[in-house]
Every structure is written in C-alpha cells, then in structure tokens.
Coordinates of C-alpha atoms and ligand atoms in Angstrom, one line a residue:
M1 CA -38.0 -6.2 81.8
K2 CA -38.7 -9.8 81.9
T3 CA -42.1 -11.1 83.0
I4 CA -42.6 -14.2 84.9
L5 CA -45.8 -16.0 85.5
L6 CA -46.0 -17.5 89.0
A7 CA -48.8 -20.3 88.9
G8 CA -49.8 -20.8 92.4
G9 CA -47.9 -17.6 93.3
A10 CA -50.1 -16.5 96.2
G11 CA -49.0 -19.6 98.3
Y12 CA -46.2 -19.9 100.7
I13 CA -43.2 -20.4 98.6
G14 CA -44.7 -18.4 95.7
S15 CA -45.3 -15.3 97.6
H16 CA -41.7 -15.2 98.9
T17 CA -40.4 -15.9 95.5
A18 CA -42.6 -13.0 94.1
V19 CA -40.9 -10.6 96.6
E20 CA -37.3 -11.8 95.6
L21 CA -38.1 -11.5 91.9
I22 CA -39.5 -8.1 92.1
S23 CA -36.5 -7.0 94.3
S24 CA -34.2 -8.3 91.5
G25 CA -35.9 -6.3 88.8
Y26 CA -38.3 -8.9 87.3
D27 CA -42.1 -8.3 86.8
V28 CA -44.3 -11.0 88.1
V29 CA -47.9 -12.0 87.1
I30 CA -49.7 -14.4 89.7
A31 CA -52.3 -16.9 88.7
D32 CA -53.9 -18.7 91.6
N33 CA -57.2 -20.2 92.5
Y34 CA -56.7 -19.4 96.2
S35 CA -57.5 -23.1 97.0
N36 CA -54.8 -23.0 99.6
S37 CA -54.1 -19.2 99.9
C38 CA -55.8 -15.8 99.7
P39 CA -55.8 -12.5 97.8
E40 CA -54.5 -10.8 101.1
A41 CA -51.0 -12.6 100.4
V42 CA -50.8 -10.5 97.1
K43 CA -51.5 -7.3 99.0
R44 CA -48.8 -8.2 101.5
I45 CA -46.4 -8.7 98.6
E46 CA -47.3 -5.3 97.3
E47 CA -46.8 -3.8 100.8
I48 CA -43.3 -5.4 101.1
T49 CA -42.1 -4.5 97.7
G50 CA -44.0 -1.1 97.0
K51 CA -44.9 -2.3 93.6
S52 CA -48.4 -3.2 92.4
V53 CA -48.8 -6.9 91.3
K54 CA -51.1 -8.3 88.6
A55 CA -53.0 -11.2 89.9
Y56 CA -55.5 -13.4 88.2
E57 CA -58.0 -15.7 90.1
V58 CA -57.8 -18.7 87.8
D59 CA -57.8 -22.4 88.1
I60 CA -54.7 -23.5 86.1
K61 CA -56.6 -26.6 84.9
D62 CA -59.1 -24.2 83.2
K63 CA -57.4 -23.7 79.8
A64 CA -59.8 -21.2 78.5
K65 CA -59.3 -18.9 81.5
L66 CA -55.5 -19.5 81.6
E67 CA -55.2 -18.6 77.9
T68 CA -56.5 -15.2 78.9
V69 CA -53.3 -14.8 81.2
F70 CA -51.1 -15.7 78.3
K71 CA -52.9 -13.5 75.9
E72 CA -52.7 -10.4 78.2
N73 CA -49.1 -10.7 79.2
K74 CA -45.9 -11.2 77.3
L75 CA -44.4 -13.9 79.4
D76 CA -40.7 -14.9 79.4
A77 CA -41.0 -17.8 81.8
V78 CA -43.2 -19.7 84.1
I79 CA -42.7 -20.9 87.6
H80 CA -45.1 -23.7 88.4
F81 CA -45.9 -23.7 92.2
A82 CA -49.6 -24.7 91.6
G83 CA -50.3 -27.9 93.3
L84 CA -51.9 -29.7 96.2
K85 CA -49.4 -30.8 98.8
A86 CA -50.7 -32.5 101.8
V87 CA -49.3 -36.0 101.9
G88 CA -52.0 -37.6 104.1
E89 CA -54.9 -36.0 102.1
S90 CA -53.2 -37.4 99.0
V91 CA -53.5 -40.8 100.4
A92 CA -57.2 -40.3 101.1
K93 CA -58.0 -38.5 97.9
P94 CA -55.5 -39.8 95.3
V95 CA -57.8 -38.9 92.2
L96 CA -58.0 -35.2 93.3
Y97 CA -54.2 -35.1 93.7
Y98 CA -53.4 -36.8 90.3
R99 CA -56.2 -34.7 88.7
N100 CA -55.0 -31.3 90.1
N101 CA -51.3 -31.7 90.0
I102 CA -50.9 -33.4 86.6
D103 CA -53.6 -31.4 84.9
T104 CA -52.1 -28.0 86.0
T105 CA -48.7 -29.1 84.5
L106 CA -50.3 -30.2 81.2
T107 CA -52.4 -27.1 80.9
L108 CA -49.5 -24.9 81.6
L109 CA -47.4 -26.7 78.9
E110 CA -50.2 -26.5 76.4
C111 CA -50.4 -22.8 76.9
M112 CA -46.7 -22.3 76.7
Q113 CA -46.5 -24.3 73.4
E114 CA -49.4 -22.1 71.9
Y115 CA -47.9 -18.9 73.0
G116 CA -44.3 -19.6 72.4
V117 CA -43.1 -19.5 76.0
K118 CA -40.1 -21.6 76.2
N119 CA -39.0 -21.5 80.0
I120 CA -40.4 -23.2 82.9
I121 CA -39.1 -23.9 86.4
F122 CA -41.0 -26.6 88.4
S123 CA -41.6 -27.0 92.2
S124 CA -40.4 -30.5 92.8
S125 CA -39.6 -32.2 96.1
A126 CA -36.9 -34.1 97.8
T127 CA -39.7 -36.8 98.1
V128 CA -38.8 -38.0 94.6
Y129 CA -35.6 -39.6 95.9
G130 CA -37.9 -42.1 97.4
E131 CA -37.0 -44.8 99.9
E132 CA -34.0 -46.4 98.1
N133 CA -31.5 -43.6 97.8
P134 CA -29.0 -43.0 100.5
V135 CA -28.5 -39.6 102.0
P136 CA -27.2 -37.0 101.1
Y137 CA -29.1 -37.0 97.9
T138 CA -27.5 -35.9 94.6
E139 CA -29.4 -34.8 91.4
Q140 CA -28.1 -37.8 89.3
M141 CA -29.6 -40.4 91.5
Q142 CA -32.6 -42.3 90.0
R143 CA -36.0 -41.2 91.1
G144 CA -37.1 -43.7 93.8
T145 CA -40.3 -45.3 95.1
C146 CA -42.7 -42.9 96.8
T147 CA -44.9 -43.9 99.7
N148 CA -47.8 -41.7 98.7
P149 CA -49.7 -40.2 95.7
Y150 CA -48.5 -36.6 96.4
G151 CA -44.9 -37.9 95.9
W152 CA -45.9 -39.8 92.8
T153 CA -47.4 -36.6 91.2
K154 CA -44.0 -35.0 91.5
V155 CA -42.3 -38.1 90.0
M156 CA -44.7 -38.1 87.1
M157 CA -44.5 -34.3 86.5
E158 CA -40.8 -34.4 86.4
Q159 CA -41.1 -37.0 83.7
I160 CA -43.7 -35.1 81.8
L161 CA -41.5 -32.1 81.8
E162 CA -38.3 -34.1 80.6
D163 CA -40.3 -35.6 77.8
A164 CA -41.6 -32.2 76.8
A165 CA -38.1 -30.9 76.7
K166 CA -36.9 -33.9 74.7
A167 CA -39.4 -33.2 72.0
D168 CA -38.9 -29.5 71.9
K169 CA -35.1 -28.4 71.8
E170 CA -36.0 -24.9 72.5
L171 CA -37.8 -25.6 75.8
S172 CA -35.8 -25.0 79.0
V173 CA -36.8 -26.9 82.0
V174 CA -35.4 -26.5 85.5
L175 CA -36.6 -28.9 88.1
L176 CA -36.1 -27.6 91.7
R177 CA -36.1 -30.3 94.4
Y178 CA -37.0 -28.4 97.5
F179 CA -35.9 -30.0 100.9
N180 CA -38.0 -28.6 104.0
P181 CA -38.9 -25.0 103.6
I182 CA -39.7 -23.2 106.9
G183 CA -39.4 -19.6 108.2
A184 CA -40.9 -16.5 106.8
H185 CA -40.1 -13.1 105.4
E186 CA -38.3 -10.9 108.0
S187 CA -41.0 -8.3 107.7
G188 CA -43.6 -10.7 109.3
K189 CA -46.0 -9.9 106.5
I190 CA -46.0 -13.1 104.7
G191 CA -45.5 -16.7 105.8
E192 CA -47.0 -20.2 105.9
D193 CA -50.7 -20.2 106.7
P194 CA -51.9 -23.9 106.6
Q195 CA -55.6 -24.6 106.7
G196 CA -56.9 -26.8 109.6
I197 CA -54.4 -28.8 111.6
P198 CA -50.8 -28.4 110.2
N199 CA -49.2 -31.5 108.8
N200 CA -45.7 -30.2 108.8
L201 CA -43.5 -29.8 111.8
M202 CA -42.8 -26.0 111.9
P203 CA -46.3 -24.8 111.5
Y204 CA -47.4 -27.1 114.1
V205 CA -44.6 -25.8 116.5
A206 CA -45.7 -22.1 115.7
Q207 CA -49.3 -22.9 116.4
V208 CA -48.5 -24.4 119.9
A209 CA -46.3 -21.3 120.6
V210 CA -49.2 -18.9 119.8
G211 CA -51.7 -21.1 121.8
R212 CA -53.7 -22.5 119.0
R213 CA -52.6 -26.2 119.8
E214 CA -52.0 -27.6 123.1
K215 CA -48.9 -29.6 122.5
L216 CA -46.7 -31.1 119.7
T217 CA -46.3 -34.8 119.2
I218 CA -42.9 -35.7 118.2
F219 CA -43.3 -38.7 115.9
G220 CA -40.9 -41.3 117.1
N221 CA -37.6 -41.1 119.1
D222 CA -36.4 -44.6 118.4
Y223 CA -35.0 -44.0 114.8
D224 CA -31.3 -44.8 114.1
T225 CA -30.3 -41.2 114.3
P226 CA -28.1 -39.3 116.9
D227 CA -30.9 -38.3 119.2
G228 CA -33.5 -41.0 117.9
T229 CA -35.8 -38.4 116.2
C230 CA -35.8 -37.9 112.3
R231 CA -33.5 -35.5 110.6
R232 CA -34.4 -33.2 107.7
D233 CA -32.8 -30.5 105.7
Y234 CA -34.7 -27.4 106.9
I235 CA -34.2 -24.4 104.5
H236 CA -35.3 -20.7 105.2
V237 CA -38.0 -19.8 102.6
V238 CA -36.3 -16.6 101.8
D239 CA -33.1 -18.6 100.9
L240 CA -35.3 -20.8 98.8
A241 CA -37.0 -17.9 97.0
K242 CA -33.6 -16.5 96.2
G243 CA -32.7 -19.9 94.7
H244 CA -35.6 -19.4 92.2
V245 CA -34.2 -15.9 91.1
K246 CA -30.9 -17.7 90.2
A247 CA -32.8 -20.4 88.5
I248 CA -34.8 -17.8 86.5
D249 CA -31.4 -16.3 85.3
Y250 CA -30.3 -19.8 84.4
V251 CA -33.5 -21.0 82.6
L252 CA -33.6 -17.9 80.5
S253 CA -30.2 -18.6 79.1
H254 CA -30.1 -22.3 78.6
D255 CA -32.1 -25.2 76.8
G256 CA -32.8 -28.7 78.0
V257 CA -33.4 -30.0 81.4
E258 CA -31.5 -29.3 84.6
I259 CA -32.2 -30.4 88.2
F260 CA -31.2 -28.7 91.3
N261 CA -31.5 -29.6 94.9
L262 CA -32.4 -26.6 97.1
G263 CA -31.3 -27.4 100.6
T264 CA -28.6 -26.4 103.1
G265 CA -26.9 -29.9 103.1
T266 CA -27.2 -29.9 106.9
P267 CA -29.7 -31.9 108.6
Y268 CA -31.3 -31.1 112.0
S269 CA -33.5 -33.4 114.3
V270 CA -37.0 -32.7 115.5
T271 CA -35.6 -32.3 119.0
E272 CA -33.1 -29.7 117.7
I273 CA -35.8 -27.8 116.0
V274 CA -37.9 -27.7 119.2
D275 CA -34.9 -26.8 121.3
T276 CA -33.7 -23.9 118.8
F277 CA -37.2 -22.5 118.7
E278 CA -37.4 -22.5 122.4
K279 CA -34.1 -20.9 122.9
V280 CA -34.2 -18.2 120.1
N281 CA -37.8 -17.1 121.1
D282 CA -37.4 -17.6 124.8
M283 CA -40.4 -19.8 125.5
K284 CA -41.3 -23.4 126.2
I285 CA -43.0 -25.6 123.5
N286 CA -45.1 -28.2 125.2
H287 CA -44.3 -31.6 123.5
V288 CA -44.6 -35.3 124.1
Y289 CA -43.1 -38.3 122.3
G290 CA -45.5 -40.4 120.2
D291 CA -45.4 -43.2 117.7
R292 CA -43.6 -43.1 114.5
R293 CA -45.7 -41.5 111.5
P294 CA -46.1 -44.1 108.7
G295 CA -44.0 -43.3 105.7
D296 CA -41.4 -41.1 107.5
L297 CA -37.8 -41.7 106.5
P298 CA -35.3 -41.4 109.3
E299 CA -33.2 -38.9 107.4
S300 CA -33.5 -36.7 104.3
Y301 CA -30.9 -34.1 103.3
A302 CA -29.3 -32.6 100.2
N303 CA -26.1 -32.6 98.6
A304 CA -26.3 -28.9 97.6
D305 CA -23.1 -28.5 95.6
K306 CA -24.7 -28.5 92.2
A307 CA -26.7 -25.4 93.0
L308 CA -23.5 -23.7 94.3
N309 CA -21.3 -24.7 91.4
V310 CA -23.8 -24.1 88.6
L311 CA -26.2 -21.4 89.9
G312 CA -23.8 -19.7 92.4
W313 CA -26.5 -20.1 95.0
K314 CA -26.1 -21.3 98.6
T315 CA -28.1 -20.7 101.7
E316 CA -27.3 -17.8 104.1
K317 CA -29.7 -18.1 106.9
T318 CA -29.3 -20.2 110.1
L319 CA -31.8 -22.4 112.0
A320 CA -32.0 -19.7 114.5
D321 CA -33.1 -17.3 111.7
M322 CA -35.8 -19.8 110.7
C323 CA -37.1 -20.1 114.1
R324 CA -37.1 -16.4 114.8
D325 CA -38.7 -15.5 111.5
T326 CA -41.5 -18.2 111.9
W327 CA -42.3 -16.9 115.3
N328 CA -42.3 -13.2 114.2
W329 CA -44.8 -14.2 111.3
Q330 CA -47.0 -16.3 113.7
K331 CA -47.2 -13.8 116.5
N332 CA -48.0 -10.9 114.1
N333 CA -50.7 -13.0 112.4
P334 CA -52.0 -15.5 115.1
N335 CA -54.7 -16.7 112.7
G336 CA -52.7 -16.3 109.5
Y337 CA -53.9 -14.0 106.8
N338 CA -57.3 -14.1 108.4
K339 CA -55.8 -11.7 111.1
Ligands
NAD1 P1 -49.1 -23.6 98.9 O1 -50.2 -24.5 99.0 O2 -48.9 -22.5 99.9 O3 -49.0 -23.0 97.4 C1 -49.6 -23.6 96.3 C2 -50.5 -22.6 95.6 O4 -51.1 -23.2 94.5 C3 -51.6 -22.1 96.6 O5 -51.7 -20.7 96.5 C4 -52.9 -22.8 95.9 O6 -54.1 -22.0 96.0 C5 -52.5 -22.8 94.4 N1 -53.0 -23.9 93.6 C6 -53.3 -25.1 93.8 N2 -53.9 -25.8 92.9 C7 -54.2 -24.8 92.0 C8 -55.0 -24.7 90.7 N3 -55.5 -25.9 90.1 N4 -55.0 -23.6 90.1 C9 -54.5 -22.4 90.6 N5 -53.8 -22.4 91.7 C10 -53.7 -23.6 92.5 O7 -47.7 -24.6 98.9 P2 -46.3 -24.1 98.8 O8 -45.6 -24.6 100.1 O9 -46.1 -22.8 98.5 O10 -45.7 -25.2 97.7 C11 -45.6 -24.7 96.4 C12 -45.1 -25.9 95.6 O11 -44.0 -26.4 96.1 C13 -46.1 -27.0 95.5 O12 -46.2 -27.5 94.3 C14 -45.6 -28.1 96.5 O13 -46.0 -29.3 96.2 C15 -44.1 -27.8 96.3 N6 -43.3 -28.2 97.5 C16 -43.6 -27.7 98.7 C17 -42.9 -28.1 99.9 C18 -43.1 -27.5 101.2 O14 -42.7 -28.1 102.1 N7 -43.8 -26.4 101.2 C19 -41.8 -29.1 99.6 C20 -41.5 -29.5 98.4 C21 -42.3 -29.1 97.3
UD1_2 C1 -43.4 -34.0 104.4 C2 -43.8 -35.0 103.4 C3 -43.0 -34.7 102.1 C4 -43.4 -33.3 101.7 C5 -42.9 -32.3 102.8 C6 -43.3 -31.0 102.4 C7 -44.5 -37.0 104.6 C8 -44.0 -38.4 104.8 N1 -43.5 -36.3 103.8 O1 -42.0 -34.0 104.6 O2 -43.5 -35.6 101.1 O3 -42.6 -33.0 100.5 O4 -43.7 -32.7 104.0 O5 -44.7 -30.8 102.5 O6 -45.4 -36.6 105.0 N2 -43.0 -34.2 112.8 C9 -43.4 -34.4 114.1 N3 -44.6 -33.9 114.6 C10 -45.5 -33.3 113.8 C11 -45.1 -33.0 112.5 C12 -43.9 -33.5 112.1 O7 -42.6 -35.0 114.9 O8 -46.5 -32.9 114.3 C13 -41.7 -34.7 112.3 C14 -41.9 -35.7 111.2 O9 -42.1 -37.0 111.8 C15 -40.5 -35.4 110.5 C16 -40.2 -34.0 110.8 O10 -41.0 -33.6 111.9 O11 -39.5 -36.2 111.0 C17 -40.7 -33.1 109.5 O12 -41.9 -33.4 109.2 P1 -42.7 -32.5 108.1 O13 -42.6 -31.1 108.4 O14 -44.1 -33.1 107.8 O15 -41.9 -32.8 106.7 P2 -41.3 -34.2 106.1 O16 -42.0 -35.4 106.7 O17 -39.9 -34.2 105.9

C-alpha cells in the first residue's frame, strides 16, 4: 500500500482529499499545525472512512520536527496543502505569508531530498494566471501579474518546484491549479470552517443562511458580465479531492513537471450562486449590492480539457449539489468544528 503525506491535511481541501485517498486504497499521514484547522477534522475523517489516521501536530517549517514524520513513515509522495490563504490578510501581513508559504515548501523539499521521496503534488491556484491572461485559462499560458502577496507566493512556489525538478530528473511534480472550491462531503461531517468573518463567497452565504451573519454584500453589479456580477469556476470539493487521487496515480508513474487546472470549465455569477442556494435549500439569503472589491477580476474559469485528456478526470457534481452539500454541512455544524 502506498503512503501519502498530506501536509496541511486537516484543512478544508486536505480533509476531503484524505477521505478520497483512503477510499481508493491509499494510506495517508497528516502533518498540520492546526493554525487554520483542528484535530476534530481528523476524527471526522476517521468516522467517514472507518480507518484510523496517523496525524502529527507539526509546523512544516520546523525541519527537525518534520524529519520525525519522514523517519517514522515510508512515504511514497507528498501533497502540499499547508499554506496561509486569506488574500486580504496577505496584503496586511506579507512577511508572514512569504515566510510561511515559501518556507513550508522549502522544508518539505529538503526533507524529501534527504529521505529519497521523489513525488510531490502542490496546491496552486488559478490566481497565478494573474490579470493579463484571457479566460478560459489554459495551462500553457504564462503566469501573470498577481494583485496580492498570497498570489505571488503561489507563483514563487510553482517556480521553486519547477527548478527543483529541473535539477533532479527523478523528481516528479504536479502543480494543481484549483479554481473556486466550495461544497462539503455529503455526510455533512467535514466542510469549510473559516475563522472569523469569511472572505470567500460560499462560506459567507452559508453563515447568512445559518443566522451567524445578517446579510451578504455582493461586491459589484456593474461588471461587463451577463448579469453584471463576477463569474467564477466553482468546483465541488469532493470532485477536487478525486482530482488529487488521479494526480497521485499520475505523479507516482511519471517524472518531471506537469500542470493541471482543476475546474469545471463553466462559470457562474455571484447572483446565480445566491439564486441556486435559495432554490435548492428553499430559503432566502438576505443580500445587498455593494461596491466592487479591489483586486477582483470580472471572470475566472478554466479550460479543463488537459485534466480530462491526461488524468481521465472531470467534475461530476452540479452547482445544486455544491449548494445543497454546503448547507448540509453548515446546518449540522452551525459553528463549524466547534459544534
Ligand atoms: P485550509 O486553511 O483549510 O488548509 C490549509 C492547512 O494547512 C490548514 O489545516 C492549516 O492549519 C495548515 N497549515 C498552514 N500553515 C502550516 C504550517 N506552517 N505547518 C503546518 N500546517 C500548516 O485551506 P484549504 O482551502 O484547504 O487550502 C489548501 C491549499 O490549497 C492552500 O495551500 C491554499 O492556498 C490552496 N488553495 C485553496 C483554494 C481555496 O479556495 N480553498 C484555492 C486555491 C488554492
Ligand atoms: C479569492 C482570491 C483568490 C483565492 C481564492 C480562494 C481575491 C481577489 N481572490 O478568489 O486569490 O485563490 O479566493 O481562496 O480575493 N463575493 C461577494 N461577496 C462576498 C464574498 C465574495 O460578492 O462577501 C464575490 C467576489 O467579489 C467574487 C466571488 O464572490 O466575485 C467569489 O469570491 P471569493 O469566494 O472570495 O473567490 P475569488 O475572489 O474568486
């Protein structure tokens, strides 16, 4: 059985990926400092899968501690989810973001070199396409200019991983560029649990639905889009997690660097998200239209052909599934993992 280290595996995407990997016959080891997650998520993974999961509380930047994980486990591959991801916070605290996100990557690569682990998948983002590239985004486009330090950390980490693979011909690197993951596992046991006021659309909608926030502000309705609100490529987190299983199969059997967009290829507007959430869950979401949010692009969506052609992966879930599963998680866990 192959063993996969999930760095940041207790988080939103990591926890769903853990479930899908275990269900596909992989063994997983989680390493997380719980800076944006909690050990309860690991318990929930165990409840869903019926398997016990080895988890280490470790800061990935702490090389001595991370080495223990590499010493105690025979790892076949690493998936690197461990990063800070709040765009606004990255503008206010750039040094924190560069330190955490770049250092975790370097420390993981050093341990991989020292312990002979040759396969890594990295959680990148559609944000690396920047402002210049036209939609839909394809993987061969140049990385663009980012509007914030979070985005730049992703650009830099992609470059670091590409350089590492150039120098070590046995290294296999897969860069997964996620679009907008939303939704939750259909069990309602794991989901997105943001700390404080959510920055992202769907967790905000869910917290309005559950009564934790009074109303949603839709940022701008004067964009050059069909209904004037921004359009994004929302992807169900379980589809995204299944993309990681395909990427693991790929990374274990190839060398070099490969980049894949993980998106549906179909954009939806903010208004369409609110309308679908209301319809599917039979409720009203109190909302108002406000100013544009600085840095937002009118449209962002993938060309998802490469993942289909090379990995044999495509999304299966609908926007209605995403809205239903988000609400199922939120209503079962009104305060997230804190019950
Ligand atoms: P998340 O915050 O839920 O998960 C990240 C996990 O990493 C958390 O459990 C956190 O505690 C952990 N972590 C952070 N720094 C660490 C460190 N130094 N040592 C150990 N653990 C650390 O976020 P997520 O939504 O699951 O995202 C996972 C990855 O995917 C991130 O790298 C994020 O930037 C990237 N990504 C996310 C999105 C999205 O919309 N959610 C989109 C594109 C890319
Ligand atoms: C944001 C980040 C992106 C990051 C991604 C995942 C910015 C500019 N981009 O993408 O770098 O990879 O999150 O973490 O922050 N919206 C509202 N009201 C809200 C919240 C959002 O109208 O309260 C709108 C936004 O204007 C946007 C859409 O909803 O049009 C989606 O927003 P969000 O979920 O934050 O994702 P992105 O902006 O696409």
